[in-house]
CSV table of C-alpha atoms in Angstrom, one decimal:
chain,number,residue,atom,x,y,z
A,1,MET,CA,0.0,0.0,0.0
A,2,LYS,CA,1.4,3.3,-1.0
A,3,ARG,CA,1.8,5.9,1.8
A,4,ALA,CA,-0.2,9.1,1.6
A,5,ARG,CA,1.7,12.3,0.5
A,6,VAL,CA,1.1,15.9,1.5
A,7,GLY,CA,0.7,17.7,-1.8
A,8,SER,CA,1.9,21.1,-2.9
A,9,GLY,CA,-1.6,22.5,-2.5
A,10,LEU,CA,-1.5,22.0,1.3
A,11,LEU,CA,1.9,23.7,1.5
A,12,ALA,CA,0.5,26.6,-0.6
A,13,SER,CA,-2.5,26.9,1.7
A,14,LEU,CA,-0.3,27.0,4.7
A,15,VAL,CA,1.8,29.8,3.2
A,16,MET,CA,-1.3,31.9,2.4
A,17,ALA,CA,-2.7,31.4,5.9
A,18,VAL,CA,0.4,32.6,7.7
A,19,ILE,CA,1.4,35.4,5.3
A,20,GLY,CA,-1.5,37.4,6.7
A,21,LEU,CA,0.4,37.7,9.9
A,22,VAL,CA,3.1,39.9,8.3
A,23,GLY,CA,1.2,43.1,8.5
A,24,VAL,CA,0.9,42.9,12.3
A,25,SER,CA,4.4,41.9,13.2
A,26,GLN,CA,7.0,44.5,14.2
A,27,LEU,CA,10.2,44.0,12.1
A,28,ALA,CA,13.9,44.2,12.8
A,29,ALA,CA,16.9,44.1,10.5
A,30,GLN,CA,18.4,40.7,9.9
A,31,ASN,CA,21.7,40.0,11.5
A,32,THR,CA,24.7,38.1,10.2
A,33,LYS,CA,25.4,35.7,13.0
A,34,MET,CA,23.8,32.6,11.4
A,35,PRO,CA,26.5,30.4,9.9
A,36,SER,CA,26.4,28.7,6.5
A,37,THR,CA,24.9,25.2,6.0
A,38,LEU,CA,26.9,22.6,4.1
A,39,ARG,CA,25.1,23.2,0.8
A,40,TYR,CA,21.8,25.2,1.2
A,41,GLY,CA,22.6,28.8,2.3
A,42,SER,CA,22.4,30.1,5.9
A,43,GLY,CA,21.3,27.9,8.8
A,44,TYR,CA,22.6,24.8,10.6
A,45,PHE,CA,24.5,22.0,9.0
A,46,ASP,CA,21.6,20.4,7.1
A,47,VAL,CA,18.6,22.2,8.6
A,48,PRO,CA,17.5,25.7,7.6
A,49,SER,CA,16.9,28.5,10.0
A,50,ALA,CA,13.9,30.8,10.2
A,51,THR,CA,16.0,33.9,9.3
A,52,VAL,CA,17.4,34.9,5.9
A,53,LEU,CA,20.5,36.8,4.7
A,54,PRO,CA,20.4,40.6,4.9
A,55,HIS,CA,19.5,42.5,1.7
A,56,LEU,CA,22.0,41.9,-1.1
A,57,ALA,CA,24.3,39.9,1.2
A,58,ILE,CA,26.0,37.1,-0.7
A,59,THR,CA,27.6,33.9,0.7
A,60,GLY,CA,29.8,31.3,-1.1
A,61,THR,CA,30.4,28.0,0.6
A,62,TYR,CA,32.6,25.0,-0.1
A,63,SER,CA,32.2,21.9,2.2
A,64,GLY,CA,33.3,18.3,2.2
A,65,PHE,CA,33.5,15.2,4.4
A,66,PHE,CA,35.4,11.9,4.5
A,67,VAL,CA,33.8,8.5,4.4
A,68,SER,CA,36.2,5.8,5.6
A,69,LEU,CA,34.8,2.3,6.0
A,70,GLU,CA,36.9,-0.7,7.1
A,71,GLU,CA,34.1,-3.0,6.1
A,72,VAL,CA,32.0,-2.6,3.0
A,73,PRO,CA,28.5,-4.0,3.4
A,74,ILE,CA,27.1,-6.6,1.0
A,75,VAL,CA,23.4,-6.2,0.2
A,76,ASP,CA,21.1,-8.4,-1.8
A,77,GLN,CA,18.8,-7.2,-4.7
A,78,SER,CA,16.1,-6.1,-2.2
A,79,GLY,CA,18.6,-3.9,-0.4
A,80,ARG,CA,18.9,-6.0,2.8
A,81,LEU,CA,22.2,-6.2,4.5
A,82,VAL,CA,23.6,-9.7,4.3
A,83,GLY,CA,27.2,-9.4,5.4
A,84,PHE,CA,30.4,-7.4,5.0
A,85,ASP,CA,33.4,-7.6,2.7
A,86,ALA,CA,36.2,-7.2,5.4
A,87,ALA,CA,38.9,-7.4,2.8
A,88,THR,CA,37.9,-4.1,1.2
A,89,ASP,CA,38.8,-0.8,2.6
A,90,LYS,CA,36.7,2.1,1.3
A,91,SER,CA,37.8,5.7,1.7
A,92,GLN,CA,36.1,8.6,-0.2
A,93,PHE,CA,35.9,12.4,0.0
A,94,TYR,CA,32.6,14.1,-1.1
A,95,SER,CA,32.3,17.8,-1.5
A,96,ASP,CA,29.7,20.5,-2.4
A,97,GLY,CA,29.7,24.1,-3.5
A,98,SER,CA,26.9,26.7,-3.1
A,99,VAL,CA,26.1,30.4,-3.4
A,100,ALA,CA,23.3,32.3,-1.8
A,101,ILE,CA,21.9,35.9,-1.8
A,102,GLY,CA,19.5,37.8,0.4
A,103,LEU,CA,16.8,40.1,-0.9
A,104,PHE,CA,14.8,42.8,0.9
A,105,ASP,CA,15.6,41.1,4.3
A,106,ARG,CA,12.8,38.7,3.4
A,107,VAL,CA,14.0,36.2,0.8
A,108,GLU,CA,17.1,34.0,0.4
A,109,LEU,CA,17.9,32.3,-2.9
A,110,GLY,CA,20.8,30.2,-4.0
A,111,ALA,CA,22.2,27.4,-6.2
A,112,THR,CA,24.3,24.3,-5.4
A,113,LEU,CA,26.7,22.0,-7.2
A,114,GLN,CA,26.7,18.6,-5.6
A,115,HIS,CA,28.4,16.3,-8.1
A,116,PHE,CA,30.3,16.8,-11.3
A,117,GLY,CA,31.4,13.7,-13.3
A,118,ASP,CA,30.8,11.4,-16.2
A,119,ALA,CA,27.3,10.0,-16.9
A,120,GLU,CA,28.2,6.5,-15.9
A,121,LYS,CA,29.3,7.9,-12.5
A,122,GLY,CA,26.1,9.9,-11.9
A,123,GLY,CA,26.7,12.9,-14.2
A,124,THR,CA,26.3,16.4,-12.9
A,125,MET,CA,24.0,17.2,-10.0
A,126,VAL,CA,23.0,20.8,-9.6
A,127,GLY,CA,20.2,22.3,-7.5
A,128,GLY,CA,18.6,25.4,-6.1
A,129,PHE,CA,17.0,26.5,-2.9
A,130,GLY,CA,14.9,29.4,-1.6
A,131,ARG,CA,13.4,30.6,1.7
A,132,LEU,CA,10.8,33.3,2.6
A,133,ALA,CA,10.9,34.8,6.1
A,134,ILE,CA,7.2,35.4,7.0
A,135,LEU,CA,7.9,36.5,10.6
A,136,ARG,CA,11.3,37.8,11.5
A,137,PRO,CA,12.7,37.9,15.0
A,138,GLU,CA,12.6,41.2,16.9
A,139,THR,CA,15.1,42.0,19.6
A,140,GLU,CA,14.0,38.7,21.2
A,141,GLY,CA,11.3,36.9,19.5
A,142,ILE,CA,9.9,34.3,17.1
A,143,GLY,CA,10.6,33.7,13.4
A,144,LEU,CA,8.6,31.7,10.8
A,145,ALA,CA,9.8,30.8,7.3
A,146,VAL,CA,8.8,28.5,4.4
A,147,GLY,CA,11.1,27.3,1.7
A,148,ALA,CA,12.2,24.5,-0.5
A,149,ARG,CA,15.3,22.7,-1.9
A,150,PHE,CA,15.6,21.1,-5.3
A,151,VAL,CA,18.4,18.7,-6.4
A,152,GLY,CA,18.6,17.3,-9.9
A,153,GLU,CA,18.4,13.6,-10.6
A,154,PRO,CA,21.7,11.7,-11.1
A,155,SER,CA,22.1,10.0,-14.4
A,156,PHE,CA,23.9,6.6,-14.7
A,157,ASP,CA,22.4,5.0,-17.8
A,158,PRO,CA,20.0,7.0,-20.1
A,159,SER,CA,18.2,3.9,-21.1
A,160,THR,CA,17.0,3.2,-17.5
A,161,GLU,CA,14.5,4.9,-15.4
A,162,SER,CA,15.5,8.0,-13.4
A,163,PHE,CA,17.3,7.7,-10.1
A,164,GLN,CA,16.9,9.9,-7.0
A,165,PRO,CA,19.5,11.8,-5.0
A,166,PRO,CA,20.1,10.4,-1.4
A,167,ARG,CA,20.5,12.8,1.5
A,168,LEU,CA,24.3,13.0,1.5
A,169,GLY,CA,24.2,14.7,-1.9
A,170,PHE,CA,26.1,12.3,-4.2
A,171,PRO,CA,24.8,9.8,-6.9
A,172,ASP,CA,24.0,6.3,-5.6
A,173,GLU,CA,22.5,3.7,-8.0
A,174,ARG,CA,21.3,1.6,-5.0
A,175,PHE,CA,18.9,4.2,-3.6
A,176,LYS,CA,15.9,3.8,-5.9
A,177,GLU,CA,16.9,0.5,-7.4
A,178,ASN,CA,16.4,-1.3,-4.1
A,179,TYR,CA,12.8,-0.1,-3.6
A,180,THR,CA,10.1,-2.6,-4.4
A,181,PRO,CA,7.6,-1.6,-7.2
A,182,GLU,CA,5.0,-0.9,-4.5
A,183,TYR,CA,7.1,2.0,-3.2
A,184,ALA,CA,9.3,3.0,-6.2
A,185,ASP,CA,6.8,5.6,-7.5
A,186,ASP,CA,6.7,7.3,-4.1
A,187,VAL,CA,10.4,7.9,-3.9
A,188,ASN,CA,11.0,11.6,-4.8
A,189,THR,CA,13.9,13.3,-3.0
A,190,THR,CA,14.6,15.9,-5.7
A,191,PHE,CA,12.1,18.3,-4.2
A,192,THR,CA,12.1,19.0,-0.4
A,193,PRO,CA,9.7,21.8,0.8
A,194,TYR,CA,9.7,22.8,4.5
A,195,VAL,CA,8.2,25.0,7.2
A,196,VAL,CA,10.4,26.1,10.1
A,197,GLY,CA,9.9,28.2,13.2
A,198,GLY,CA,12.7,29.8,15.2
A,199,VAL,CA,13.3,31.3,18.6
A,200,HIS,CA,16.2,33.8,19.0
A,201,LEU,CA,17.1,34.8,22.5
A,202,MET,CA,19.8,36.9,24.2
A,203,GLY,CA,22.0,34.6,26.3
A,204,PRO,CA,21.9,35.1,30.1
A,205,ASP,CA,24.9,36.8,31.7
A,206,PHE,CA,27.1,34.3,33.5
A,207,GLY,CA,30.0,36.7,34.0
A,208,PHE,CA,32.7,34.3,32.9
A,209,LEU,CA,31.2,33.9,29.4
A,210,PRO,CA,31.4,36.4,26.6
A,211,ASP,CA,28.2,37.9,25.2
A,212,TYR,CA,26.2,35.2,23.4
A,213,ASP,CA,22.8,34.6,21.7
A,214,VAL,CA,20.8,31.4,21.5
A,215,SER,CA,19.1,30.2,18.3
A,216,LEU,CA,16.6,27.3,18.2
A,217,THR,CA,14.7,26.0,15.1
A,218,GLY,CA,12.1,23.3,14.5
A,219,GLY,CA,10.0,22.4,11.6
A,220,TRP,CA,8.7,19.8,9.2
A,221,SER,CA,9.3,18.9,5.6
A,222,PHE,CA,9.0,16.0,3.2
A,223,GLY,CA,11.1,14.7,0.3
A,224,MET,CA,14.6,14.0,1.3
A,225,THR,CA,13.8,14.0,5.0
A,226,GLU,CA,11.1,11.3,4.6
A,227,ASP,CA,11.9,9.2,1.6
A,228,GLY,CA,14.2,6.3,2.4
A,229,GLY,CA,12.5,5.6,5.7
A,230,ASP,CA,9.6,3.3,4.7
A,231,GLN,CA,11.6,0.4,3.3
A,232,GLU,CA,13.8,-2.1,5.1
A,233,LEU,CA,16.9,-0.5,3.6
A,234,ASP,CA,19.4,-1.4,6.3
A,235,TRP,CA,22.3,0.1,4.5
A,236,TYR,CA,20.5,3.5,4.2
A,237,ARG,CA,18.8,4.1,7.5
A,238,THR,CA,18.2,2.7,11.0
A,239,SER,CA,15.3,5.0,12.0
A,240,GLN,CA,12.1,6.1,10.3
A,241,GLY,CA,12.4,9.3,8.3
A,242,ASN,CA,9.4,11.2,9.6
A,243,GLY,CA,10.1,14.7,8.2
A,244,TRP,CA,10.7,16.4,11.6
A,245,ILE,CA,13.8,18.6,11.6
A,246,VAL,CA,15.4,20.6,14.6
A,247,GLY,CA,18.5,22.6,15.1
A,248,GLY,CA,20.2,24.7,17.8
A,249,ALA,CA,23.2,27.0,18.1
A,250,LEU,CA,25.1,29.1,20.6
A,251,HIS,CA,26.7,32.3,19.1
A,252,PHE,CA,29.6,33.6,21.2
A,253,MET,CA,31.0,37.0,20.4
A,254,LEU,CA,34.7,36.5,21.1
A,255,SER,CA,35.8,40.0,19.9
A,256,GLU,CA,34.4,42.8,17.8
A,257,THR,CA,34.8,40.8,14.6
A,258,VAL,CA,35.1,37.2,15.7
A,259,LEU,CA,32.1,35.0,16.4
A,260,LEU,CA,32.1,31.4,17.5
A,261,ASN,CA,29.1,29.2,16.6
A,262,VAL,CA,28.6,25.9,18.4
A,263,LEU,CA,25.6,24.1,16.7
A,264,ALA,CA,23.9,20.8,16.1
A,265,ASP,CA,20.9,19.6,14.1
A,266,TYR,CA,18.7,16.5,13.3
A,267,ASN,CA,17.5,16.0,9.7
A,268,SER,CA,15.1,13.1,10.5
A,269,PHE,CA,17.9,10.6,9.9
A,270,ASP,CA,21.2,11.9,11.2
A,271,VAL,CA,22.5,14.0,14.2
A,272,ASN,CA,25.1,16.4,13.0
A,273,ALA,CA,27.3,18.6,15.4
A,274,GLY,CA,30.3,20.9,15.2
A,275,ALA,CA,31.5,24.5,15.4
A,276,SER,CA,32.5,27.3,13.1
A,277,LEU,CA,34.4,30.6,13.5
A,278,ASP,CA,33.4,33.8,11.7
A,279,PHE,CA,36.4,36.1,11.3
A,280,GLY,CA,34.4,39.2,10.1
A,281,GLY,CA,32.9,37.4,7.1
A,282,ILE,CA,35.4,34.6,6.6
A,283,ARG,CA,34.0,31.5,8.0
A,284,VAL,CA,35.7,28.1,8.7
A,285,GLY,CA,34.1,25.2,10.4
A,286,ALA,CA,34.6,21.5,11.4
A,287,PHE,CA,31.8,19.0,12.0
A,288,VAL,CA,30.8,15.4,12.5
A,289,LEU,CA,27.9,14.1,10.3
A,290,GLY,CA,25.9,11.1,11.6
A,291,ALA,CA,27.1,11.5,15.2
A,292,ASN,CA,24.3,9.1,16.3
A,293,TYR,CA,26.0,6.2,14.6
A,294,LEU,CA,28.6,4.5,16.9
A,295,GLU,CA,29.7,2.0,14.3
A,296,ARG,CA,30.7,2.6,10.7
A,297,VAL,CA,28.5,0.4,8.6
A,298,THR,CA,27.8,2.3,5.3
A,299,GLU,CA,28.2,5.8,3.9
A,300,TYR,CA,24.9,6.7,5.4
A,301,ARG,CA,25.1,4.7,8.7
A,302,SER,CA,28.4,6.1,9.9
A,303,TRP,CA,30.0,9.1,11.5
A,304,LYS,CA,32.0,11.3,9.2
A,305,LEU,CA,34.4,14.1,9.7
A,306,GLY,CA,34.3,17.2,7.5
A,307,GLY,CA,34.9,20.9,7.2
A,308,LEU,CA,33.7,24.0,5.4
A,309,VAL,CA,34.9,27.4,4.2
A,310,SER,CA,32.5,30.2,3.5
A,311,VAL,CA,32.8,33.9,2.6
A,312,ALA,CA,30.0,36.4,3.4
A,313,LEU,CA,29.9,39.7,1.4
A,314,CYS,CA,27.8,42.7,2.3
A,315,PRO,CA,28.0,45.2,-0.6
A,316,GLN,CA,25.8,47.7,1.2
A,317,THR,CA,28.5,48.2,3.8
A,318,GLY,CA,31.4,47.9,1.3
A,319,GLY,CA,33.0,44.7,2.3
A,320,LEU,CA,32.7,41.5,4.3
A,321,CYS,CA,29.7,41.0,6.5
A,322,LYS,CA,30.5,41.8,10.1
A,323,PRO,CA,28.9,39.3,12.5
A,324,SER,CA,26.7,40.8,15.2
A,325,LEU,CA,24.5,39.8,18.1
A,326,MET,CA,21.3,41.2,19.4
A,327,ASP,CA,21.6,44.8,20.8
A,328,ARG,CA,22.5,44.8,24.5
A,329,PRO,CA,20.7,47.4,26.7
A,330,ALA,CA,22.8,50.5,27.5
A,331,PRO,CA,23.7,51.2,31.1
A,332,ASP,CA,21.5,53.8,32.9
A,333,THR,CA,24.3,55.6,34.7
A,334,VAL,CA,27.6,57.2,33.8
A,335,GLN,CA,30.5,55.5,35.4
A,336,LEU,CA,33.1,58.0,36.6
A,337,PRO,CA,36.7,57.1,37.5
A,338,PRO,CA,37.3,56.5,41.3
A,339,PRO,CA,39.4,59.0,43.3
A,340,PRO,CA,43.2,58.4,43.7
A,341,PRO,CA,43.7,55.7,46.4
A,342,ASP,CA,46.6,57.5,48.2
A,343,THR,CA,45.0,60.9,48.7
A,344,VAL,CA,45.6,62.3,52.3
A,345,VAL,CA,43.1,64.8,53.6
A,346,VAL,CA,44.8,67.4,55.9
A,347,GLU,CA,41.9,69.7,56.4
A,348,ARG,CA,38.2,69.7,56.2
A,349,GLU,CA,36.7,71.3,53.1
A,350,VAL,CA,33.1,72.1,52.4
A,351,ALA,CA,32.0,70.6,49.1
A,352,PRO,CA,30.9,73.3,46.6
A,353,PRO,CA,27.2,73.5,45.9
A,354,MET,CA,25.9,71.3,43.0
A,355,PRO,CA,25.5,73.1,39.7
A,356,THR,CA,22.0,74.0,38.9
A,357,GLY,CA,20.1,74.2,35.7
A,358,THR,CA,17.0,73.1,33.8
A,359,THR,CA,16.1,69.4,33.7
A,360,SER,CA,15.6,68.0,30.2
A,361,THR,CA,15.2,64.6,28.4
A,362,ILE,CA,17.0,63.5,25.2
A,363,CYS,CA,16.3,60.5,23.1
A,364,LEU,CA,19.3,58.3,22.4
A,365,ALA,CA,20.0,56.0,19.5
A,366,THR,CA,19.3,53.0,21.8
A,367,GLY,CA,15.6,54.0,21.8
A,368,GLN,CA,15.8,55.1,25.5
A,369,ASN,CA,15.2,58.5,27.0
A,370,GLN,CA,18.1,60.0,29.0
A,371,GLU,CA,17.6,62.7,31.6
A,372,ILE,CA,20.1,65.6,31.5
A,373,MET,CA,20.5,69.1,32.9
A,374,ILE,CA,21.2,72.3,31.0
A,375,THR,CA,22.9,75.2,32.8
A,376,ALA,CA,22.3,78.8,32.2
A,377,GLN,CA,25.6,78.9,30.3
A,378,GLY,CA,24.4,76.2,28.0
A,379,ASP,CA,26.5,73.4,29.4
A,380,THR,CA,25.1,69.8,29.5
A,381,LEU,CA,25.4,68.0,32.8
A,382,VAL,CA,24.8,64.2,33.3
A,383,GLY,CA,24.9,61.7,36.1
A,384,PRO,CA,24.0,62.0,39.8
A,385,ASN,CA,26.9,64.4,40.4
A,386,ARG,CA,25.9,66.6,37.4
A,387,VAL,CA,29.2,66.2,35.6
A,388,SER,CA,29.8,68.3,32.5
A,389,VAL,CA,29.9,66.3,29.3
A,390,ARG,CA,33.0,68.3,28.3
A,391,ASP,CA,34.8,66.8,31.4
A,392,LEU,CA,34.0,63.2,30.7
A,393,GLY,CA,36.8,62.7,28.2
A,394,PRO,CA,36.8,60.8,24.8
A,395,SER,CA,36.4,57.4,26.4
A,396,VAL,CA,33.0,58.1,28.0
A,397,GLY,CA,29.9,59.2,26.1
A,398,PHE,CA,26.3,58.5,25.3
A,399,ALA,CA,25.3,55.0,24.2
A,400,GLY,CA,24.2,54.1,20.7
A,401,ALA,CA,25.4,54.6,17.1
A,402,TYR,CA,24.9,58.0,15.4
A,403,ALA,CA,25.1,59.3,11.8
A,404,ALA,CA,27.1,62.4,12.5
A,405,GLY,CA,30.4,62.1,10.5
A,406,GLU,CA,29.2,59.2,8.4
A,407,GLU,CA,30.0,59.8,4.7
A,408,TRP,CA,26.6,58.8,3.4
A,409,PHE,CA,24.9,61.2,5.9
A,410,GLU,CA,27.1,64.2,5.3
A,411,SER,CA,26.8,63.8,1.5
A,412,ASP,CA,22.9,63.7,1.8
A,413,GLU,CA,22.6,60.2,0.2
A,414,ASP,CA,19.2,58.5,0.1
A,415,ILE,CA,18.3,55.6,2.3
A,416,GLN,CA,17.0,52.3,0.7
A,417,PHE,CA,14.6,50.5,3.1
A,418,GLU,CA,11.9,47.9,2.5
A,419,ARG,CA,12.0,48.5,-1.3
A,420,ALA,CA,11.5,52.3,-0.9
A,421,THR,CA,13.7,55.3,-1.2
A,422,TYR,CA,13.9,57.9,1.6
A,423,SER,CA,15.4,61.4,1.3
A,424,LYS,CA,16.3,64.0,4.0
A,425,SER,CA,13.2,66.1,5.0
A,426,GLY,CA,13.7,69.4,6.8
A,427,GLY,CA,16.2,70.2,9.4
A,428,GLU,CA,17.4,68.4,12.6
A,429,ILE,CA,14.8,67.8,15.3
A,430,SER,CA,14.4,66.3,18.7
A,431,LEU,CA,12.1,63.4,19.5
A,432,ASP,CA,10.6,61.5,22.5
A,433,CYS,CA,11.7,57.9,22.6
A,434,ASP,CA,8.3,56.9,23.9
A,435,ASN,CA,6.7,57.9,20.5
A,436,ILE,CA,9.1,56.0,18.2
A,437,MET,CA,10.2,52.4,17.6
A,438,ARG,CA,13.2,50.8,15.9
A,439,VAL,CA,12.3,49.2,12.5
A,440,GLY,CA,15.8,48.4,11.0
A,441,GLU,CA,19.2,49.9,10.3
A,442,HIS,CA,21.2,51.5,7.5
A,443,MET,CA,25.0,51.2,7.3
A,444,GLY,CA,25.1,50.3,11.0
A,445,ILE,CA,22.9,53.2,12.1
A,446,PRO,CA,19.5,52.3,13.5
A,447,LEU,CA,16.3,53.5,11.8
A,448,PHE,CA,13.1,54.5,13.7
A,449,ALA,CA,9.5,55.2,12.8
A,450,ASP,CA,6.4,56.5,14.7
A,451,ARG,CA,4.9,53.9,16.9
A,452,SER,CA,1.5,54.7,15.4
A,453,ALA,CA,2.7,54.4,11.8
A,454,GLU,CA,1.7,51.6,9.5
A,455,GLN,CA,3.7,49.9,6.8
A,456,PRO,CA,5.0,50.9,4.4
A,457,TYR,CA,6.4,53.8,6.5
A,458,SER,CA,6.2,57.3,4.9
A,459,MET,CA,8.8,58.8,7.4
A,460,LEU,CA,11.9,57.4,9.0
A,461,TYR,CA,14.1,59.0,11.7
A,462,VAL,CA,17.9,58.7,11.9
A,463,PRO,CA,19.8,59.6,15.1
A,464,VAL,CA,22.4,62.3,14.3
A,465,GLY,CA,23.7,62.7,17.8
A,466,PRO,CA,22.4,62.4,21.4
A,467,GLY,CA,19.0,64.0,21.3
A,468,VAL,CA,19.4,65.2,17.7
A,469,TRP,CA,17.4,63.5,14.9
A,470,GLN,CA,17.0,63.8,11.1
A,471,ALA,CA,13.8,62.9,9.3
A,472,TYR,CA,13.8,61.0,6.0
A,473,GLU,CA,10.7,61.0,3.9
A,474,THR,CA,9.7,58.8,0.9
A,475,GLY,CA,8.3,60.2,-2.3
A,476,LEU,CA,10.3,63.5,-2.2
A,477,ARG,CA,11.8,64.9,-5.4
A,478,ARG,CA,15.4,66.0,-4.9
A,479,THR,CA,16.7,69.2,-6.4
A,480,ARG,CA,20.3,69.3,-7.3
A,481,GLY,CA,22.2,72.4,-8.4
């Protein structure tokens, strides 16, 4: 009896049902902390994440793994394991290449090359993949994405029926040949659609650990994550492929440009685990595929060592993608240096009276209001001791990233955001942080909009300096002269 399949119509209905949630979700710019998968763009080793690459970011990845078997299994025509050929030692290296691009902070598309060879050895296997982020994580929140992977059929003999690609990505004549006629028509691993949800959290502060984030992903798919589990194919699987996929990662920021990812996933057959280092857009990693197999039996039922190299380019920032974590909250107080430890007091002095002035509130680039005091002479005082900003020194200042001094801001360049163009509108203004919300970023500078505004936003606000903002408006005609 053939097993029932979920058709593409059900997947399309699910997409239409959840896409209506987009209009009510608050959005934040994508970050670049998610590493590269072995062959399908950003994510875990073989499981996609619910996020996508930032707009126009491009990644290129080369990965490979070794299969070394001391005993080669012997299978009969039905695919059942009947023994081992202990006199044969099999060692093979398999590799893949892929490229991916992000569009509008919503879509990720890419292509993969998984095998290149003569027709009798499987021919050339190329594929493509894509993912749509329906809900994107906020500062801490939930993501939801749908996507699909496609891998071309391997070709061994044009006169025979088509074969299907197995989950490790290389041609294997046994895979569809060993299925009984009852199930052969149901074997289709070329097309693998999926739905995944993700949770992205800021890691708790343990003191001895650097800043880190936590990413968790779970979802369901069919195709390559299901087919191969119904039959008694002992050389291919030990567990039922049920289509459930999960992944998790810890992202440790070791320095301003170095990010360590420790991650693992489960693709319904194999448990994969490893780590990767991101050196400001240059990514290297090492991993173990099939860590749940203690004994090496076949290519599929064995643990395999491998590695990857990936490059992430962000043309909008003019170079490699700098990895980043979620924004950390800024401290509420200004830390002043302690007094000298060896000071000897020889007489009692009366402390001078505290400076006086008018209390005011400024809105910082962190989205938080900061209370300050303005003296009659126009000096700005901060902190409980009312210290002048001029006396703080260059190492102490207000939290947040500001546009003052940035080349694109000083030259009055337009801002591209959510497929719209925004131009400077009017002069510099002041805002109340309670009335605005962060909606994204441009060149490392956060972008804000009115809390009551609806998408698409007609007005954006850019922090120029502490308490100083510049409005950008869409639909303006620029006059040059």
